[in-house]
Every structure is written in structure tokens, then in C-alpha cells.
Short mmCIF file of C-alpha atoms and ligand atoms in Angstrom, two decimals:
data_model
loop_
_atom_site.label_atom_id
_atom_site.label_comp_id
_atom_site.label_asym_id
_atom_site.label_seq_id
_atom_site.Cartn_x
_atom_site.Cartn_y
_atom_site.Cartn_z
CA UNK A 1 -0.11 0.29 0.21
CA UNK A 2 2.98 2.25 0.43
CA UNK A 3 6.23 2.68 -0.03
CA UNK A 4 8.84 4.16 2.04
CA UNK A 5 12.09 3.35 0.20
CA UNK A 6 12.39 5.48 -2.57
CA UNK A 7 11.34 8.66 -0.45
CA UNK A 8 14.24 7.28 2.59
CA UNK A 9 16.85 6.96 -1.04
CA UNK A 10 15.87 10.86 -0.96
CA UNK A 11 16.61 12.43 2.19
CA UNK A 12 18.82 9.17 3.56
CA UNK A 13 22.19 11.65 4.07
CA UNK A 14 20.64 14.21 6.06
CA UNK A 15 19.04 11.58 7.83
CA UNK A 16 21.43 9.80 9.14
CA UNK A 17 23.85 12.70 9.13
CA UNK A 18 20.92 13.92 11.70
CA UNK A 19 20.74 10.90 13.36
CA UNK A 20 24.60 10.46 13.55
CA UNK A 21 24.85 13.71 15.54
CA UNK A 22 21.64 13.12 17.91
CA UNK A 23 23.54 10.10 18.50
CA UNK A 24 27.03 11.41 19.68
CA UNK A 25 25.69 14.25 21.35
CA UNK A 26 23.01 12.00 23.24
CA UNK A 27 19.94 14.93 22.85
CA UNK A 28 17.30 11.89 22.81
CA UNK A 29 14.69 13.76 24.03
CA UNK A 30 13.36 17.68 23.88
CA UNK A 31 17.26 17.93 21.75
CA UNK A 32 17.29 21.39 19.31
CA UNK A 33 15.67 18.39 16.25
CA UNK A 34 12.34 18.45 18.50
CA UNK A 35 12.34 23.16 19.03
CA UNK A 36 13.28 23.54 15.63
CA UNK A 37 10.52 21.17 13.89
CA UNK A 38 8.32 22.32 15.88
CA UNK A 39 8.78 25.92 15.04
CA UNK A 40 9.15 24.56 11.01
CA UNK A 41 5.54 23.31 11.24
CA UNK A 42 4.06 26.17 12.98
CA UNK A 43 5.51 27.79 9.65
CA UNK A 44 4.07 25.22 7.89
CA UNK A 45 0.62 24.88 9.38
CA UNK A 46 0.51 28.84 9.13
CA UNK A 47 -0.15 28.43 13.96
CA UNK A 48 0.82 30.21 16.74
CA UNK A 49 1.09 26.83 18.47
CA UNK A 50 2.83 23.06 17.81
CA UNK A 51 2.90 20.75 21.19
CA UNK A 52 5.02 17.99 19.44
CA UNK A 53 3.52 14.37 21.29
CA UNK A 54 4.23 10.53 20.56
CA UNK A 55 1.63 9.93 18.39
CA UNK A 56 -1.80 11.34 16.77
CA UNK A 57 -4.34 9.21 19.48
CA UNK A 58 -2.45 10.98 22.45
CA UNK A 59 -2.66 13.69 20.05
CA UNK A 60 -6.06 13.47 20.85
CA UNK A 61 -6.38 12.96 24.10
CA UNK A 62 -4.60 15.70 25.50
CA UNK A 63 -5.67 18.67 23.39
CA UNK A 64 -9.64 17.05 25.60
CA UNK A 65 -7.85 16.97 28.57
CA UNK A 66 -7.26 20.48 27.79
CA UNK A 67 -10.03 22.10 26.75
CA UNK A 68 -11.85 20.90 30.06
CA UNK A 69 -13.94 18.59 29.20
CA UNK A 70 -15.91 15.92 31.69
CA UNK A 71 -17.17 13.12 32.91
CA UNK A 72 -20.74 13.01 30.59
CA UNK A 73 -19.96 15.98 28.17
CA UNK A 74 -21.04 14.74 25.04
CA UNK A 75 -18.51 14.60 21.57
CA UNK A 76 -20.22 14.72 18.48
CA UNK A 77 -17.31 12.40 15.91
CA UNK A 78 -17.97 10.75 12.76
CA UNK A 79 -19.01 6.83 12.43
CA UNK A 80 -16.97 6.95 9.88
CA UNK A 81 -13.20 6.87 10.58
CA UNK A 82 -10.52 5.10 12.35
CA UNK A 83 -11.22 3.75 15.99
CA UNK A 84 -8.82 6.62 17.48
CA UNK A 85 -11.26 9.22 17.33
CA UNK A 86 -13.87 7.41 19.11
CA UNK A 87 -11.49 5.56 22.11
CA UNK A 88 -9.89 9.19 23.77
CA UNK A 89 -13.44 10.61 24.19
CA UNK A 90 -14.70 7.02 25.67
CA UNK A 91 -10.83 6.91 27.52
CA UNK A 92 -11.68 10.45 29.11
CA UNK A 93 -14.93 8.85 30.41
CA UNK A 94 -16.25 11.71 27.25
CA UNK A 95 -19.73 9.84 26.00
CA UNK A 96 -19.28 10.24 22.01
CA UNK A 97 -21.50 10.79 19.40
CA UNK A 98 -21.36 8.86 16.50
CA UNK A 99 -23.05 10.36 13.50
CA UNK A 100 -23.33 9.22 9.86
CA UNK A 101 -20.65 11.17 6.47
CA UNK A 102 -21.63 11.96 3.00
CA UNK A 103 -21.66 9.52 0.58
CA UNK A 104 -19.04 11.21 -1.44
CA UNK A 105 -16.84 12.16 -0.07
CA UNK A 106 -16.59 9.81 3.32
CA UNK A 107 -16.79 13.42 5.57
CA UNK A 108 -18.95 14.16 8.83
CA UNK A 109 -22.40 14.85 7.61
CA UNK A 110 -23.74 18.90 8.81
CA UNK A 111 -27.39 18.08 9.49
CA UNK A 112 -26.39 14.95 11.71
CA UNK A 113 -24.39 16.12 13.76
CA UNK A 114 -27.18 19.11 14.12
CA UNK A 115 -29.41 16.40 15.12
CA UNK A 116 -27.75 15.13 17.88
CA UNK A 117 -25.81 18.37 19.22
CA UNK A 118 -27.82 18.24 23.16
CA UNK A 119 -26.80 20.41 26.40
CA UNK A 120 -24.62 17.84 26.54
CA UNK A 121 -22.61 18.58 23.94
CA UNK A 122 -18.96 20.24 24.47
CA UNK A 123 -17.50 19.50 21.32
CA UNK A 124 -17.59 18.00 17.94
CA UNK A 125 -13.92 16.43 15.80
CA UNK A 126 -14.25 16.06 12.36
CA UNK A 127 -12.38 13.52 11.11
CA UNK A 128 -10.13 15.23 7.57
CA UNK A 129 -11.36 11.41 5.95
CA UNK A 130 -8.76 9.84 3.21
CA UNK A 131 -6.87 13.62 2.64
CA UNK A 132 -9.30 15.76 2.35
CA UNK A 133 -11.58 18.31 5.06
CA UNK A 134 -15.00 18.44 5.86
CA UNK A 135 -17.07 20.76 5.94
CA UNK A 136 -15.69 23.28 7.88
CA UNK A 137 -16.81 26.20 7.62
CA UNK A 138 -20.11 24.95 8.21
CA UNK A 139 -18.74 22.91 11.37
CA UNK A 140 -17.42 26.13 13.08
CA UNK A 141 -20.75 27.85 12.21
CA UNK A 142 -23.02 25.30 14.14
CA UNK A 143 -19.97 25.32 16.88
CA UNK A 144 -20.23 29.26 17.36
CA UNK A 145 -23.97 28.81 17.49
CA UNK A 146 -24.33 26.03 20.43
CA UNK A 147 -20.86 26.96 21.99
CA UNK A 148 -19.07 24.07 21.60
CA UNK A 149 -14.68 22.88 20.83
CA UNK A 150 -13.88 22.30 17.26
CA UNK A 151 -11.11 19.58 17.57
CA UNK A 152 -9.53 18.64 14.14
CA UNK A 153 -8.85 15.18 13.55
CA UNK A 154 -6.44 15.54 10.93
CA UNK A 155 -4.62 12.40 10.70
CA UNK A 156 -5.07 12.11 7.18
CA UNK A 157 -4.91 15.91 5.95
CA UNK A 158 -2.03 17.14 6.47
CA UNK A 159 -0.88 19.75 4.01
CA UNK A 160 -4.45 19.64 2.47
CA UNK A 161 -5.22 23.57 2.01
CA UNK A 162 -9.43 25.09 2.72
CA UNK A 163 -11.42 27.04 0.52
CA UNK A 164 -14.17 29.02 2.98
CA UNK A 165 -16.42 29.92 1.00
CA UNK A 166 -15.47 33.92 1.77
CA UNK A 167 -12.46 33.33 0.04
CA UNK A 168 -10.03 32.74 2.78
CA UNK A 169 -8.22 29.41 2.61
CA UNK A 170 -6.78 27.91 5.58
CA UNK A 171 -4.41 24.89 6.34
CA UNK A 172 -6.29 21.59 7.40
CA UNK A 173 -5.66 21.53 10.84
CA UNK A 174 -5.64 24.79 11.93
CA UNK A 175 -9.60 26.29 11.57
CA UNK A 176 -10.72 24.94 15.03
CA UNK A 177 -9.58 25.34 18.27
CA UNK A 178 -7.72 22.20 17.94
CA UNK A 179 -6.60 20.44 15.82
CA UNK A 180 -3.92 17.13 16.07
CA UNK A 181 -2.13 14.67 13.48
CA UNK A 182 -0.39 11.56 13.42
CA UNK A 183 3.51 11.39 12.19
CA UNK A 184 2.65 7.27 12.05
CA UNK A 185 5.19 6.19 9.19
CA UNK A 186 2.92 4.84 6.71
CA UNK A 187 0.65 9.46 6.83
CA UNK A 188 1.37 11.75 3.95
CA UNK A 189 3.70 13.28 6.78
CA UNK A 190 5.76 10.21 8.48
CA UNK A 191 8.13 9.66 10.32
CA UNK A 192 9.77 6.58 11.21
CA UNK A 193 8.68 5.38 14.48
CA UNK A 194 6.17 6.64 16.14
CA UNK A 195 4.97 11.25 16.56
CA UNK A 196 2.13 13.00 16.35
CA UNK A 197 1.52 16.93 17.72
CA UNK A 198 -1.52 19.42 18.66
CA UNK A 199 -1.80 22.56 17.02
CA UNK A 200 -3.49 25.98 18.56
CA UNK A 201 -3.38 29.72 18.28
CA UNK A 202 -5.00 29.89 21.91
CA UNK A 203 -1.97 30.89 24.15
CA UNK A 204 -3.19 29.80 27.18
CA UNK A 205 -4.51 26.61 26.08
CA UNK A 206 -1.98 25.68 24.53
CA UNK A 207 0.70 26.53 27.44
CA UNK A 208 -2.23 24.25 29.28
CA UNK A 209 -1.44 21.50 26.37
CA UNK A 210 2.55 21.63 26.84
CA UNK A 211 2.17 21.37 30.72
CA UNK A 212 0.18 18.38 29.59
CA UNK A 213 1.90 16.49 27.98
CA UNK A 214 4.59 16.93 30.12
CA UNK A 215 3.16 15.38 33.85
CA UNK A 216 0.93 18.07 34.48
CA UNK A 217 4.03 20.04 35.32
CA UNK A 218 4.71 23.76 34.81
CA UNK A 219 7.45 24.68 36.54
CA UNK A 220 9.54 21.72 37.59
CA UNK A 221 8.93 19.16 40.01
CA UNK A 222 5.22 20.81 40.65
CA UNK A 223 2.17 19.19 38.98
CA UNK A 224 -0.62 21.49 38.55
CA UNK A 225 -3.04 19.15 36.55
CA UNK A 226 -2.84 15.17 35.79
CA UNK A 227 -1.03 15.11 32.95
CA UNK A 228 0.31 12.17 31.09
CA UNK A 229 4.23 11.27 28.97
CA UNK A 230 3.91 12.40 25.44
CA UNK A 231 7.07 12.45 23.52
CA UNK A 232 8.08 13.24 20.30
CA UNK A 233 11.52 11.97 20.79
CA UNK A 234 14.68 13.53 18.23
CA UNK A 235 15.39 11.42 15.43
CA UNK A 236 11.42 11.32 15.06
CA UNK A 237 11.99 14.89 14.81
CA UNK A 238 14.71 14.64 12.57
CA UNK A 239 12.95 12.68 10.07
CA UNK A 240 10.00 14.66 9.86
CA UNK A 241 12.51 18.31 9.64
CA UNK A 242 14.67 15.93 7.00
CA UNK A 243 10.46 15.54 4.67
CA UNK A 244 8.10 18.80 5.50
CA UNK A 245 10.17 20.82 2.61
CA UNK A 246 9.29 18.25 0.44
CA UNK A 247 5.22 17.68 2.06
CA UNK A 248 3.96 19.38 -0.63
CA UNK A 249 6.37 17.34 -3.75
CA UNK A 250 4.75 14.70 -1.76
CA UNK A 251 0.81 16.10 -1.93
CA UNK A 252 1.14 16.93 -4.75
CA UNK A 253 2.51 13.41 -6.12
CA UNK A 254 -0.07 12.02 -4.84
CA UNK A 255 -3.21 13.92 -6.77
CA UNK A 256 -0.86 13.08 -9.76
CA UNK A 257 -1.47 9.33 -8.84
CA UNK A 258 -4.90 9.70 -7.72
CA UNK A 259 -5.42 11.43 -11.05
CA UNK A 260 -4.64 8.50 -12.89
CA UNK A 261 -6.11 6.47 -11.49
CA UNK A 262 -9.20 8.30 -11.52
CA UNK A 263 -8.99 8.59 -15.60
CA UNK A 264 -8.10 4.99 -15.94
CA UNK A 265 -11.42 4.45 -13.94
CA UNK A 266 -13.41 7.31 -16.25
CA UNK A 267 -16.70 6.05 -17.36
CA UNK A 268 -16.53 2.54 -15.87
CA UNK A 269 -20.40 2.08 -14.10
CA UNK A 270 -19.37 0.28 -10.83
CA UNK A 271 -17.05 2.06 -10.06
CA UNK A 272 -17.35 5.50 -8.38
CA UNK A 273 -13.46 7.17 -7.86
CA UNK A 274 -12.45 9.24 -4.98
CA UNK A 275 -15.07 12.99 -5.44
CA UNK A 276 -13.03 16.22 -4.14
CA UNK A 277 -14.71 19.00 -3.24
CA UNK A 278 -13.79 22.20 -5.52
CA UNK A 279 -13.69 24.96 -3.14
CA UNK A 280 -10.42 25.98 -4.79
CA UNK A 281 -11.36 26.48 -8.53
CA UNK A 282 -10.76 29.64 -9.67
CA UNK A 283 -8.87 30.63 -6.62
CA UNK A 284 -5.68 27.73 -6.77
CA UNK A 285 -4.11 27.00 -10.00
CA UNK A 286 -3.80 24.01 -9.19
CA UNK A 287 -5.80 21.73 -6.99
CA UNK A 288 -4.38 20.92 -3.60
CA UNK A 289 -8.05 20.91 -1.35
CA UNK A 290 -7.03 16.74 -1.19
CA UNK A 291 -4.17 15.13 -0.56
CA UNK A 292 -4.56 11.90 -1.29
CA UNK A 293 -4.06 9.34 2.61
CA UNK A 294 -6.80 7.06 0.44
CA UNK A 295 -7.18 6.31 -2.85
CA UNK A 296 -10.78 4.58 -2.15
CA UNK A 297 -12.99 3.67 -4.93
CA UNK A 298 -16.36 2.37 -3.68
CA UNK A 299 -17.96 -0.79 -5.70
CA UNK A 300 -20.81 -0.75 -6.22
CA UNK A 301 -22.14 -3.98 -8.06
CA UNK A 302 -21.82 -6.23 -4.95
CA UNK A 303 -18.50 -7.17 -5.69
CA UNK A 304 -16.06 -5.82 -3.31
CA UNK A 305 -15.41 -8.19 -1.50
CA UNK A 306 -14.45 -10.93 -3.97
CA UNK A 307 -12.42 -7.83 -5.80
CA UNK A 308 -10.23 -7.91 -3.04
CA UNK A 309 -9.72 -11.54 -2.99
CA UNK A 310 -8.96 -11.03 -6.52
CA UNK A 311 -6.60 -8.37 -5.70
CA UNK A 312 -5.37 -10.02 -3.17
CA UNK A 313 -4.42 -13.74 -5.23
CA UNK A 314 -2.36 -10.79 -7.90
CA UNK A 315 -0.46 -9.49 -4.87
CA UNK A 316 -1.74 -6.21 -5.45
CA UNK A 317 -1.93 -4.85 -2.13
CA UNK A 318 -5.37 -2.59 -1.32
CA UNK A 319 -7.06 -1.62 2.17
CA UNK A 320 -10.86 -1.46 2.91
CA UNK A 321 -11.33 0.85 5.36
CA UNK A 322 -13.00 0.58 7.39
CA UNK A 323 -15.07 -2.36 6.78
CA UNK A 324 -17.34 -2.00 10.40
CA UNK A 325 -19.19 1.00 11.45
CA UNK A 326 -17.13 2.26 14.91
CA UNK A 327 -21.26 2.30 16.05
CA UNK A 328 -22.19 -0.94 15.59
CA UNK A 329 -19.08 -1.71 17.65
CA UNK A 330 -18.78 -4.02 20.06
CA UNK A 331 -16.81 -1.82 22.13
CA UNK A 332 -18.86 1.68 21.12
CA UNK A 333 -22.33 0.59 20.97
CA UNK A 334 -24.92 2.25 22.50
CA UNK A 335 -28.61 1.84 22.74
CA UNK A 336 -29.16 5.39 21.57
CA UNK A 337 -27.93 5.59 18.36
CA UNK A 338 -30.93 3.86 15.27
CA UNK A 339 -29.95 2.56 12.54
CA UNK A 340 -32.20 4.33 10.07
CA UNK A 341 -29.49 6.84 11.48
CA UNK A 342 -26.23 5.37 9.73
CA UNK A 343 -27.44 4.95 6.05
CA UNK A 344 -24.37 5.73 4.65
CA UNK A 345 -22.16 4.42 6.92
CA UNK A 346 -23.75 1.21 6.83
CA UNK A 347 -23.51 1.85 2.46
CA UNK A 348 -20.25 2.22 2.68
CA UNK A 349 -18.45 -0.43 4.45
CA UNK A 350 -19.79 -2.72 1.68
CA UNK A 351 -18.50 -0.49 -0.81
CA UNK A 352 -15.14 0.82 -0.17
CA UNK A 353 -11.54 -0.92 -1.44
CA UNK A 354 -8.53 1.83 -0.81
CA UNK A 355 -5.70 1.43 -4.18
CA UNK A 356 -2.54 1.61 -3.48
CA UNK A 357 -1.90 4.71 -2.86
CA UNK A 358 2.02 6.24 -2.19
CA UNK A 359 4.15 9.26 -3.36
CA UNK A 360 7.31 6.38 -5.54
CA UNK A 361 3.93 5.22 -7.72
CA UNK A 362 4.82 4.99 -11.52
CA UNK A 363 2.36 4.89 -14.49
CA UNK A 364 2.72 0.95 -15.26
CA UNK A 365 1.79 -0.21 -12.08
CA UNK A 366 -1.23 2.18 -11.95
CA UNK A 367 -2.10 1.01 -15.05
CA UNK A 368 -1.53 -2.70 -14.40
CA UNK A 369 -3.61 -2.37 -11.10
CA UNK A 370 -6.33 -0.34 -12.79
CA UNK A 371 -6.82 -3.21 -15.71
CA UNK A 372 -7.17 -5.80 -13.17
CA UNK A 373 -10.00 -3.65 -10.58
CA UNK A 374 -11.85 -3.07 -14.43
CA UNK A 375 -10.97 -5.96 -15.80
CA UNK A 376 -12.66 -8.11 -12.77
CA UNK A 377 -15.38 -6.24 -11.82
CA UNK A 378 -17.21 -5.87 -15.73
CA UNK A 379 -15.46 -9.78 -15.77
C1 PLP B 1 -4.06 7.44 12.32
C2 PLP B 1 -4.86 7.98 12.17
C3 PLP B 1 -4.88 8.00 14.33
C4 PLP B 1 -4.09 7.64 14.99
O1 PLP B 1 -2.88 7.85 14.90
P1 PLP B 1 -1.51 7.31 15.52
O2 PLP B 1 -0.05 8.38 14.93
O3 PLP B 1 -1.45 6.06 15.30
O4 PLP B 1 -2.37 7.25 16.98
C5 PLP B 1 -5.91 8.97 14.71
N1 PLP B 1 -7.16 9.04 13.80
C6 PLP B 1 -7.49 8.79 12.26
C7 PLP B 1 -8.40 9.41 11.42
C8 PLP B 1 -6.16 8.74 12.06
O5 PLP B 1 -5.30 8.11 10.34
#
């Protein structure tokens, strides 16, 4: 599904020399590399504060802790996402409220959010799924109207741009009260182990978050709040520093691969290609709204599972993200849910299939994959 070797060859000298230097100086934790990466990511995302941490799941959890959410508070998020999003809500004894998504963008449905808001609702967690932003204009407006926090789960969309109806352009993850991302190796900006970060423009919240990641310590050995231990280590920061200046190029390579896939699938009756919401139309020269963390098709003639088996037999990697709606997972079942409220997720889990997507895909590979898929689906 991903090929990280090609990227490494390009940054090898820089990464190896930075890592050697870290080994020589033993600055493994909180070293200058971490601080430098933090500043560079603040610059790239145009946010006031980046707080590096150990992984994307921690980033979400720490964001929720920093906002002071309390047990029983309701947090609305998408039914169709990776479990980490809902897991941290439940871990903090907040009440997850899962809602349906849109069939074209796979992102959280605005009417469904609105319907789910109660007096106990405290936050909305939009997940920018597969690399493109949820409808942030509508989410921010709802949040303002109902006095809710917005926590962007940006684990899959770092580098994506969002164009508001008023023409302003912002980076994914920088629009809510707080954003969270993951640097897991297969993410669009991946390190060589685990890593994550939290972003915010709020000075006070940033201060709170910096304490929480470090055992609730604001002054050495003074623990003002209950915190966690969540650090990005220097070696991971060195890898990320080599990759960050190349991130826009990586995103463009992914978009090129996505375009080639979609072109090959044009006119196919039973294969629905991913939709990019072109708020940017007329504003940007090259669409940068979608960074294609995944290239996800919908197979509409009931052959998705057979196609998966066929691809496996032909040694073409694929993924089914996600095969089970979160509201049907044992850990997150709740009597409050009504199947009639999840028509889209219930359908998507039967239709979606993601094809190999990374920065090193070439035309030959794409041809091979698309021919196999088309041949099978129509066969
Ligand atoms: C990967 C991912 C996470 C979790 O990130 P980790 O670094 O693996 O903890 C959270 N949310 C989404 C949507 C993800 O894709």
C-alpha cells in the first residue's frame, strides 16, 4: 500500500547525518531537533503553537484534556473513521456521539451533527478523512452557534488546504480550537516510528497543553494538573525535518497518482472514484484541497469482497477502510443509536476499497492495477 523506501533514498544523507549527530550528542529527548521541527511546522501550518507529542491518538486525547472536557460531556464525531478518534473520547469518560457521513466525500454530515446536538454537547471532532477537509465552514458556524469546541482530527490530511466560502485559504488542522495529527510512518508526513502533534492559535490553551504532555508540570516538580507522558523524540523530529520541506511535493505526487487512477476509471459504471470538493475552483491554479492519504473507490455492484480476494491473489495490495461502522463495534455500541441514522456508513463499509497510494507510484503500476480492477469488476 505504501512504499517508504523511495522517499528514504532521497533524504538519506540528511537523515543519517542528523541521526548520527543525535547519537553523538545523546540529545534523545527534547533536543534541538524537536524544537526546530516545532517551529518549522508552526510556520508551515501558519499556526501560533505546535505541541509535539508521542502519537496521533495521544494528540487527540491531550487536546480533549486541555479543553477541560468532563465525564458525561458529549462529543460528536464521525461513525466512519479510524477507532482512535472515538477511543480517546471514551477513555476520558466523555460520551461519544457517532453520526453519519456523506456518501461522496466520506466526511461527517452537517445535518447529522446538528440533529445530534443536545445541552450536554461540548465538542465536535471532524475527521478530515482520506486527505480532504470536512465542511469546516458549516462546522465552525454550528460550533459558534451552540458554543462548542472544534477539535480537528487531521491525522490523514496534513498539507491539505481548505477554502472558505469567503475565499480565505487555511491549512487543514488549523481552523478549529485545536488540531491533532499523527506522524505514523504511513501517514502523509510520516516519521520512522511513532509521533504526533497538537496545534492551536490559543496562547492559554497552548500553555495548558504543554504542561499536560509533560506530567502536568509547568514548573519543575510542580504538578498542577493530571497529565500524561507524551513526547516526540529527537530522532523522529530529525526525520520529520527532512520531510516537511518536501511535504507539498509529496502531496502533489499523490494527487498525480489519484488523477491517473481516476482517468483510467472514467466511464466505469460500477466503480465510483473519489470526489474532491473544489471550493478552490478559480482560486488556486492546482487543486490542493485533497492530499489523498487514501485513494478510495466505491464498488457498487456488490463485488467489493470478491475484488479484494482477486487483488490479493494477484499480489496487489489494497485496504478496506473501514469494514465495520464504529457504532457497531462492541466497544462503542450504545442503545442511543438507531440503524436508520447510519444509512451511508452502513453502505460504505460494503463498497469501499482503497488502492495503493504513495509518492513512488508510476504509470506502469497504475496501469497494471487499474486494468486488473476494471477487468474484474466488469467480468
Ligand atoms: C492514524 C490515525 C489516528 C491515530 O494516530 P496514531 O499516531 O496511530 O496514534 C487518529 N485518527 C485518524 C483518523 C488516523 O488515521
